[in-house]
Amino acid sequence: MTELVLHWSPLSPFVRKVMCCVHELGLESRVRCMRTKVASQVPNLELTADNPLIRIPTLVLGSGQALFDSVVICEYLNSLSAGASLYPGQGDERWQALRWQALGDGLCDTLIAWRHERDRSPDQQIPALLQGARLKVDSTLDRLEVEVAELEAATFGIGHIAIGCALGYLGVRFNDLDWRGQRPMLTHWQSEFEARSSSQLTKPPSQV
Ligand SMILES: N[C@@H](CCC(=O)N[C@@H](CS)C(=O)NCC(=O)O)C(=O)O
């Protein structure tokens, strides 16, 4: 079978999302991870040929064509699986799964933007951006706390993976943020997510 090459990095929550799908779908033997460094301020020009956006995850197929972003890659991987599926076929369940995926991915986007702003020297930071990011992260976590019962009732899939990886990224880059205190149900849900084998196998190394 043709080998798929994944441009990979250990701390990227979007790469982790793809790798969780790989493990959930039993596709480990088909995917080879290639360590690829990216940074928004130092574009990795070698990646341009596979992805003009110069981002990871990027998945190079046997044909040489490369797929991006994580949304497309995860659905492609799902299409390779003969048995398991991470996507409900149709109706409300499908839209809810895709909505949860958007919520998890959007949370990661906001956290990454927040981190970039936070890492600038204090005299260059824009307070409104920092406050806006905090507000969006808090409101997303509050909404997830309300939706935990629904998450638990739904068949595990792409939405759960996206949200679990976003919460994991909080632990990697925002350890100082006490998000768990007021959100006991989401805290419990995350510990169950982290106990899954796909989650254990993709756990990011502690903050570097
Ligand atoms: N929407 C994209 C987001 C991917 C993304 O933001 N990747 C980050 C790493 S976590 C990246 O490549 N950043 C480099 C850059 O933006 O220049 C996805 O779902 O894959």
JSON list of N, CA, C and O in Angstrom, two decimals, residues 80-116:
[
{"chain": "A", "resi": 80, "resn": "LEU", "atom": "N", "xyz": [-10.36, 6.27, 3.98]},
{"chain": "A", "resi": 80, "resn": "LEU", "atom": "CA", "xyz": [-9.49, 5.10, 3.76]},
{"chain": "A", "resi": 80, "resn": "LEU", "atom": "C", "xyz": [-9.87, 3.93, 4.63]},
{"chain": "A", "resi": 80, "resn": "LEU", "atom": "O", "xyz": [-9.44, 2.80, 4.40]},
{"chain": "A", "resi": 81, "resn": "SER", "atom": "N", "xyz": [-10.65, 4.23, 5.67]},
{"chain": "A", "resi": 81, "resn": "SER", "atom": "CA", "xyz": [-10.94, 3.18, 6.65]},
{"chain": "A", "resi": 81, "resn": "SER", "atom": "C", "xyz": [-12.11, 2.32, 6.18]},
{"chain": "A", "resi": 81, "resn": "SER", "atom": "O", "xyz": [-13.19, 2.85, 5.84]},
{"chain": "A", "resi": 82, "resn": "ALA", "atom": "N", "xyz": [-11.88, 1.03, 6.17]},
{"chain": "A", "resi": 82, "resn": "ALA", "atom": "CA", "xyz": [-12.94, 0.12, 5.71]},
{"chain": "A", "resi": 82, "resn": "ALA", "atom": "C", "xyz": [-14.03, -0.02, 6.75]},
{"chain": "A", "resi": 82, "resn": "ALA", "atom": "O", "xyz": [-15.21, -0.12, 6.44]},
{"chain": "A", "resi": 83, "resn": "GLY", "atom": "N", "xyz": [-13.66, 0.01, 8.03]},
{"chain": "A", "resi": 83, "resn": "GLY", "atom": "CA", "xyz": [-14.63, -0.24, 9.09]},
{"chain": "A", "resi": 83, "resn": "GLY", "atom": "C", "xyz": [-15.05, 1.01, 9.83]},
{"chain": "A", "resi": 83, "resn": "GLY", "atom": "O", "xyz": [-16.11, 1.60, 9.57]},
{"chain": "A", "resi": 84, "resn": "ALA", "atom": "N", "xyz": [-14.18, 1.45, 10.75]},
{"chain": "A", "resi": 84, "resn": "ALA", "atom": "CA", "xyz": [-14.54, 2.55, 11.65]},
{"chain": "A", "resi": 84, "resn": "ALA", "atom": "C", "xyz": [-14.80, 3.84, 10.87]},
{"chain": "A", "resi": 84, "resn": "ALA", "atom": "O", "xyz": [-14.24, 4.07, 9.81]},
{"chain": "A", "resi": 85, "resn": "SER", "atom": "N", "xyz": [-15.69, 4.67, 11.42]},
{"chain": "A", "resi": 85, "resn": "SER", "atom": "CA", "xyz": [-15.90, 6.00, 10.85]},
{"chain": "A", "resi": 85, "resn": "SER", "atom": "C", "xyz": [-15.99, 7.02, 11.97]},
{"chain": "A", "resi": 85, "resn": "SER", "atom": "O", "xyz": [-16.56, 6.74, 13.02]},
{"chain": "A", "resi": 86, "resn": "LEU", "atom": "N", "xyz": [-15.39, 8.17, 11.74]},
{"chain": "A", "resi": 86, "resn": "LEU", "atom": "CA", "xyz": [-15.42, 9.23, 12.75]},
{"chain": "A", "resi": 86, "resn": "LEU", "atom": "C", "xyz": [-16.44, 10.30, 12.38]},
{"chain": "A", "resi": 86, "resn": "LEU", "atom": "O", "xyz": [-16.50, 11.36, 13.02]},
{"chain": "A", "resi": 87, "resn": "TYR", "atom": "N", "xyz": [-17.24, 10.02, 11.34]},
{"chain": "A", "resi": 87, "resn": "TYR", "atom": "CA", "xyz": [-18.22, 11.01, 10.85]},
{"chain": "A", "resi": 87, "resn": "TYR", "atom": "C", "xyz": [-19.59, 10.38, 10.77]},
{"chain": "A", "resi": 87, "resn": "TYR", "atom": "O", "xyz": [-19.79, 9.43, 10.00]},
{"chain": "A", "resi": 88, "resn": "PRO", "atom": "N", "xyz": [-20.56, 10.93, 11.51]},
{"chain": "A", "resi": 88, "resn": "PRO", "atom": "CA", "xyz": [-21.92, 10.44, 11.33]},
{"chain": "A", "resi": 88, "resn": "PRO", "atom": "C", "xyz": [-22.35, 10.70, 9.88]},
{"chain": "A", "resi": 88, "resn": "PRO", "atom": "O", "xyz": [-21.99, 11.74, 9.30]},
{"chain": "A", "resi": 89, "resn": "GLY", "atom": "N", "xyz": [-23.10, 9.78, 9.32]},
{"chain": "A", "resi": 89, "resn": "GLY", "atom": "CA", "xyz": [-23.44, 9.85, 7.90]},
{"chain": "A", "resi": 89, "resn": "GLY", "atom": "C", "xyz": [-24.26, 11.04, 7.48]},
{"chain": "A", "resi": 89, "resn": "GLY", "atom": "O", "xyz": [-23.99, 11.68, 6.47]},
{"chain": "A", "resi": 90, "resn": "GLN", "atom": "N", "xyz": [-25.28, 11.35, 8.23]},
{"chain": "A", "resi": 90, "resn": "GLN", "atom": "CA", "xyz": [-26.18, 12.42, 7.78]},
{"chain": "A", "resi": 90, "resn": "GLN", "atom": "C", "xyz": [-27.00, 12.99, 8.93]},
{"chain": "A", "resi": 90, "resn": "GLN", "atom": "O", "xyz": [-26.93, 12.49, 10.05]},
{"chain": "A", "resi": 91, "resn": "GLY", "atom": "N", "xyz": [-27.76, 14.02, 8.61]},
{"chain": "A", "resi": 91, "resn": "GLY", "atom": "CA", "xyz": [-28.72, 14.57, 9.56]},
{"chain": "A", "resi": 91, "resn": "GLY", "atom": "C", "xyz": [-28.09, 15.37, 10.68]},
{"chain": "A", "resi": 91, "resn": "GLY", "atom": "O", "xyz": [-26.92, 15.77, 10.62]},
{"chain": "A", "resi": 92, "resn": "ASP", "atom": "N", "xyz": [-28.88, 15.56, 11.74]},
{"chain": "A", "resi": 92, "resn": "ASP", "atom": "CA", "xyz": [-28.46, 16.42, 12.86]},
{"chain": "A", "resi": 92, "resn": "ASP", "atom": "C", "xyz": [-27.14, 15.96, 13.47]},
{"chain": "A", "resi": 92, "resn": "ASP", "atom": "O", "xyz": [-26.31, 16.79, 13.87]},
{"chain": "A", "resi": 93, "resn": "GLU", "atom": "N", "xyz": [-26.95, 14.65, 13.58]},
{"chain": "A", "resi": 93, "resn": "GLU", "atom": "CA", "xyz": [-25.71, 14.15, 14.21]},
{"chain": "A", "resi": 93, "resn": "GLU", "atom": "C", "xyz": [-24.48, 14.57, 13.43]},
{"chain": "A", "resi": 93, "resn": "GLU", "atom": "O", "xyz": [-23.44, 14.91, 14.01]},
{"chain": "A", "resi": 94, "resn": "ARG", "atom": "N", "xyz": [-24.60, 14.56, 12.09]},
{"chain": "A", "resi": 94, "resn": "ARG", "atom": "CA", "xyz": [-23.46, 14.98, 11.27]},
{"chain": "A", "resi": 94, "resn": "ARG", "atom": "C", "xyz": [-23.16, 16.46, 11.49]},
{"chain": "A", "resi": 94, "resn": "ARG", "atom": "O", "xyz": [-22.01, 16.86, 11.69]},
{"chain": "A", "resi": 95, "resn": "TRP", "atom": "N", "xyz": [-24.22, 17.28, 11.45]},
{"chain": "A", "resi": 95, "resn": "TRP", "atom": "CA", "xyz": [-23.98, 18.72, 11.60]},
{"chain": "A", "resi": 95, "resn": "TRP", "atom": "C", "xyz": [-23.43, 19.04, 12.98]},
{"chain": "A", "resi": 95, "resn": "TRP", "atom": "O", "xyz": [-22.58, 19.93, 13.13]},
{"chain": "A", "resi": 96, "resn": "GLN", "atom": "N", "xyz": [-23.90, 18.31, 13.99]},
{"chain": "A", "resi": 96, "resn": "GLN", "atom": "CA", "xyz": [-23.37, 18.56, 15.33]},
{"chain": "A", "resi": 96, "resn": "GLN", "atom": "C", "xyz": [-21.89, 18.17, 15.40]},
{"chain": "A", "resi": 96, "resn": "GLN", "atom": "O", "xyz": [-21.08, 18.89, 15.99]},
{"chain": "A", "resi": 97, "resn": "ALA", "atom": "N", "xyz": [-21.52, 17.06, 14.78]},
{"chain": "A", "resi": 97, "resn": "ALA", "atom": "CA", "xyz": [-20.11, 16.63, 14.80]},
{"chain": "A", "resi": 97, "resn": "ALA", "atom": "C", "xyz": [-19.23, 17.67, 14.10]},
{"chain": "A", "resi": 97, "resn": "ALA", "atom": "O", "xyz": [-18.16, 18.03, 14.58]},
{"chain": "A", "resi": 98, "resn": "LEU", "atom": "N", "xyz": [-19.71, 18.17, 12.95]},
{"chain": "A", "resi": 98, "resn": "LEU", "atom": "CA", "xyz": [-18.92, 19.16, 12.21]},
{"chain": "A", "resi": 98, "resn": "LEU", "atom": "C", "xyz": [-18.87, 20.48, 12.98]},
{"chain": "A", "resi": 98, "resn": "LEU", "atom": "O", "xyz": [-17.85, 21.19, 12.97]},
{"chain": "A", "resi": 99, "resn": "ARG", "atom": "N", "xyz": [-19.98, 20.80, 13.65]},
{"chain": "A", "resi": 99, "resn": "ARG", "atom": "CA", "xyz": [-20.00, 22.03, 14.47]},
{"chain": "A", "resi": 99, "resn": "ARG", "atom": "C", "xyz": [-18.99, 21.91, 15.62]},
{"chain": "A", "resi": 99, "resn": "ARG", "atom": "O", "xyz": [-18.26, 22.85, 15.92]},
{"chain": "A", "resi": 100, "resn": "TRP", "atom": "N", "xyz": [-18.95, 20.76, 16.26]},
{"chain": "A", "resi": 100, "resn": "TRP", "atom": "CA", "xyz": [-17.99, 20.56, 17.35]},
{"chain": "A", "resi": 100, "resn": "TRP", "atom": "C", "xyz": [-16.56, 20.64, 16.81]},
{"chain": "A", "resi": 100, "resn": "TRP", "atom": "O", "xyz": [-15.66, 21.16, 17.46]},
{"chain": "A", "resi": 101, "resn": "GLN", "atom": "N", "xyz": [-16.36, 20.09, 15.60]},
{"chain": "A", "resi": 101, "resn": "GLN", "atom": "CA", "xyz": [-15.02, 20.19, 15.02]},
{"chain": "A", "resi": 101, "resn": "GLN", "atom": "C", "xyz": [-14.66, 21.68, 14.84]},
{"chain": "A", "resi": 101, "resn": "GLN", "atom": "O", "xyz": [-13.56, 22.12, 15.17]},
{"chain": "A", "resi": 102, "resn": "ALA", "atom": "N", "xyz": [-15.62, 22.46, 14.33]},
{"chain": "A", "resi": 102, "resn": "ALA", "atom": "CA", "xyz": [-15.36, 23.89, 14.12]},
{"chain": "A", "resi": 102, "resn": "ALA", "atom": "C", "xyz": [-15.09, 24.60, 15.44]},
{"chain": "A", "resi": 102, "resn": "ALA", "atom": "O", "xyz": [-14.24, 25.51, 15.52]},
{"chain": "A", "resi": 103, "resn": "LEU", "atom": "N", "xyz": [-15.79, 24.17, 16.48]},
{"chain": "A", "resi": 103, "resn": "LEU", "atom": "CA", "xyz": [-15.59, 24.79, 17.80]},
{"chain": "A", "resi": 103, "resn": "LEU", "atom": "C", "xyz": [-14.18, 24.47, 18.33]},
{"chain": "A", "resi": 103, "resn": "LEU", "atom": "O", "xyz": [-13.47, 25.36, 18.82]},
{"chain": "A", "resi": 104, "resn": "GLY", "atom": "N", "xyz": [-13.77, 23.24, 18.22]},
{"chain": "A", "resi": 104, "resn": "GLY", "atom": "CA", "xyz": [-12.43, 22.86, 18.67]},
{"chain": "A", "resi": 104, "resn": "GLY", "atom": "C", "xyz": [-11.34, 23.54, 17.85]},
{"chain": "A", "resi": 104, "resn": "GLY", "atom": "O", "xyz": [-10.39, 24.10, 18.39]},
{"chain": "A", "resi": 105, "resn": "ASP", "atom": "N", "xyz": [-11.51, 23.52, 16.52]},
{"chain": "A", "resi": 105, "resn": "ASP", "atom": "CA", "xyz": [-10.50, 24.16, 15.65]},
{"chain": "A", "resi": 105, "resn": "ASP", "atom": "C", "xyz": [-10.46, 25.67, 15.90]},
{"chain": "A", "resi": 105, "resn": "ASP", "atom": "O", "xyz": [-9.39, 26.28, 15.93]},
{"chain": "A", "resi": 106, "resn": "GLY", "atom": "N", "xyz": [-11.64, 26.27, 16.05]},
{"chain": "A", "resi": 106, "resn": "GLY", "atom": "CA", "xyz": [-11.69, 27.71, 16.29]},
{"chain": "A", "resi": 106, "resn": "GLY", "atom": "C", "xyz": [-11.05, 28.08, 17.61]},
{"chain": "A", "resi": 106, "resn": "GLY", "atom": "O", "xyz": [-10.38, 29.12, 17.73]},
{"chain": "A", "resi": 107, "resn": "LEU", "atom": "N", "xyz": [-11.23, 27.22, 18.60]},
{"chain": "A", "resi": 107, "resn": "LEU", "atom": "CA", "xyz": [-10.58, 27.47, 19.90]},
{"chain": "A", "resi": 107, "resn": "LEU", "atom": "C", "xyz": [-9.05, 27.45, 19.72]},
{"chain": "A", "resi": 107, "resn": "LEU", "atom": "O", "xyz": [-8.35, 28.32, 20.24]},
{"chain": "A", "resi": 108, "resn": "CYS", "atom": "N", "xyz": [-8.56, 26.48, 18.96]},
{"chain": "A", "resi": 108, "resn": "CYS", "atom": "CA", "xyz": [-7.10, 26.43, 18.70]},
{"chain": "A", "resi": 108, "resn": "CYS", "atom": "C", "xyz": [-6.64, 27.68, 17.96]},
{"chain": "A", "resi": 108, "resn": "CYS", "atom": "O", "xyz": [-5.60, 28.27, 18.32]},
{"chain": "A", "resi": 109, "resn": "ASP", "atom": "N", "xyz": [-7.38, 28.10, 16.94]},
{"chain": "A", "resi": 109, "resn": "ASP", "atom": "CA", "xyz": [-6.99, 29.32, 16.20]},
{"chain": "A", "resi": 109, "resn": "ASP", "atom": "C", "xyz": [-6.88, 30.50, 17.15]},
{"chain": "A", "resi": 109, "resn": "ASP", "atom": "O", "xyz": [-5.92, 31.28, 17.08]},
{"chain": "A", "resi": 110, "resn": "THR", "atom": "N", "xyz": [-7.86, 30.64, 18.04]},
{"chain": "A", "resi": 110, "resn": "THR", "atom": "CA", "xyz": [-7.86, 31.78, 18.96]},
{"chain": "A", "resi": 110, "resn": "THR", "atom": "C", "xyz": [-6.69, 31.68, 19.94]},
{"chain": "A", "resi": 110, "resn": "THR", "atom": "O", "xyz": [-6.03, 32.67, 20.25]},
{"chain": "A", "resi": 111, "resn": "LEU", "atom": "N", "xyz": [-6.43, 30.46, 20.43]},
{"chain": "A", "resi": 111, "resn": "LEU", "atom": "CA", "xyz": [-5.33, 30.28, 21.38]},
{"chain": "A", "resi": 111, "resn": "LEU", "atom": "C", "xyz": [-3.98, 30.59, 20.73]},
{"chain": "A", "resi": 111, "resn": "LEU", "atom": "O", "xyz": [-3.11, 31.21, 21.34]},
{"chain": "A", "resi": 112, "resn": "ILE", "atom": "N", "xyz": [-3.83, 30.17, 19.47]},
{"chain": "A", "resi": 112, "resn": "ILE", "atom": "CA", "xyz": [-2.55, 30.43, 18.77]},
{"chain": "A", "resi": 112, "resn": "ILE", "atom": "C", "xyz": [-2.37, 31.94, 18.58]},
{"chain": "A", "resi": 112, "resn": "ILE", "atom": "O", "xyz": [-1.29, 32.49, 18.83]},
{"chain": "A", "resi": 113, "resn": "ALA", "atom": "N", "xyz": [-3.45, 32.62, 18.17]},
{"chain": "A", "resi": 113, "resn": "ALA", "atom": "CA", "xyz": [-3.36, 34.09, 17.98]},
{"chain": "A", "resi": 113, "resn": "ALA", "atom": "C", "xyz": [-3.06, 34.77, 19.31]},
{"chain": "A", "resi": 113, "resn": "ALA", "atom": "O", "xyz": [-2.25, 35.71, 19.39]},
{"chain": "A", "resi": 114, "resn": "TRP", "atom": "N", "xyz": [-3.69, 34.28, 20.37]},
{"chain": "A", "resi": 114, "resn": "TRP", "atom": "CA", "xyz": [-3.48, 34.84, 21.71]},
{"chain": "A", "resi": 114, "resn": "TRP", "atom": "C", "xyz": [-2.01, 34.67, 22.13]},
{"chain": "A", "resi": 114, "resn": "TRP", "atom": "O", "xyz": [-1.36, 35.58, 22.63]},
{"chain": "A", "resi": 115, "resn": "ARG", "atom": "N", "xyz": [-1.50, 33.48, 21.88]},
{"chain": "A", "resi": 115, "resn": "ARG", "atom": "CA", "xyz": [-0.11, 33.21, 22.28]},
{"chain": "A", "resi": 115, "resn": "ARG", "atom": "C", "xyz": [0.87, 34.12, 21.54]},
{"chain": "A", "resi": 115, "resn": "ARG", "atom": "O", "xyz": [1.79, 34.68, 22.13]},
{"chain": "A", "resi": 116, "resn": "HIS", "atom": "N", "xyz": [0.62, 34.30, 20.23]},
{"chain": "A", "resi": 116, "resn": "HIS", "atom": "CA", "xyz": [1.51, 35.18, 19.47]},
{"chain": "A", "resi": 116, "resn": "HIS", "atom": "C", "xyz": [1.50, 36.60, 20.02]},
{"chain": "A", "resi": 116, "resn": "HIS", "atom": "O", "xyz": [2.54, 37.24, 20.16]}
]
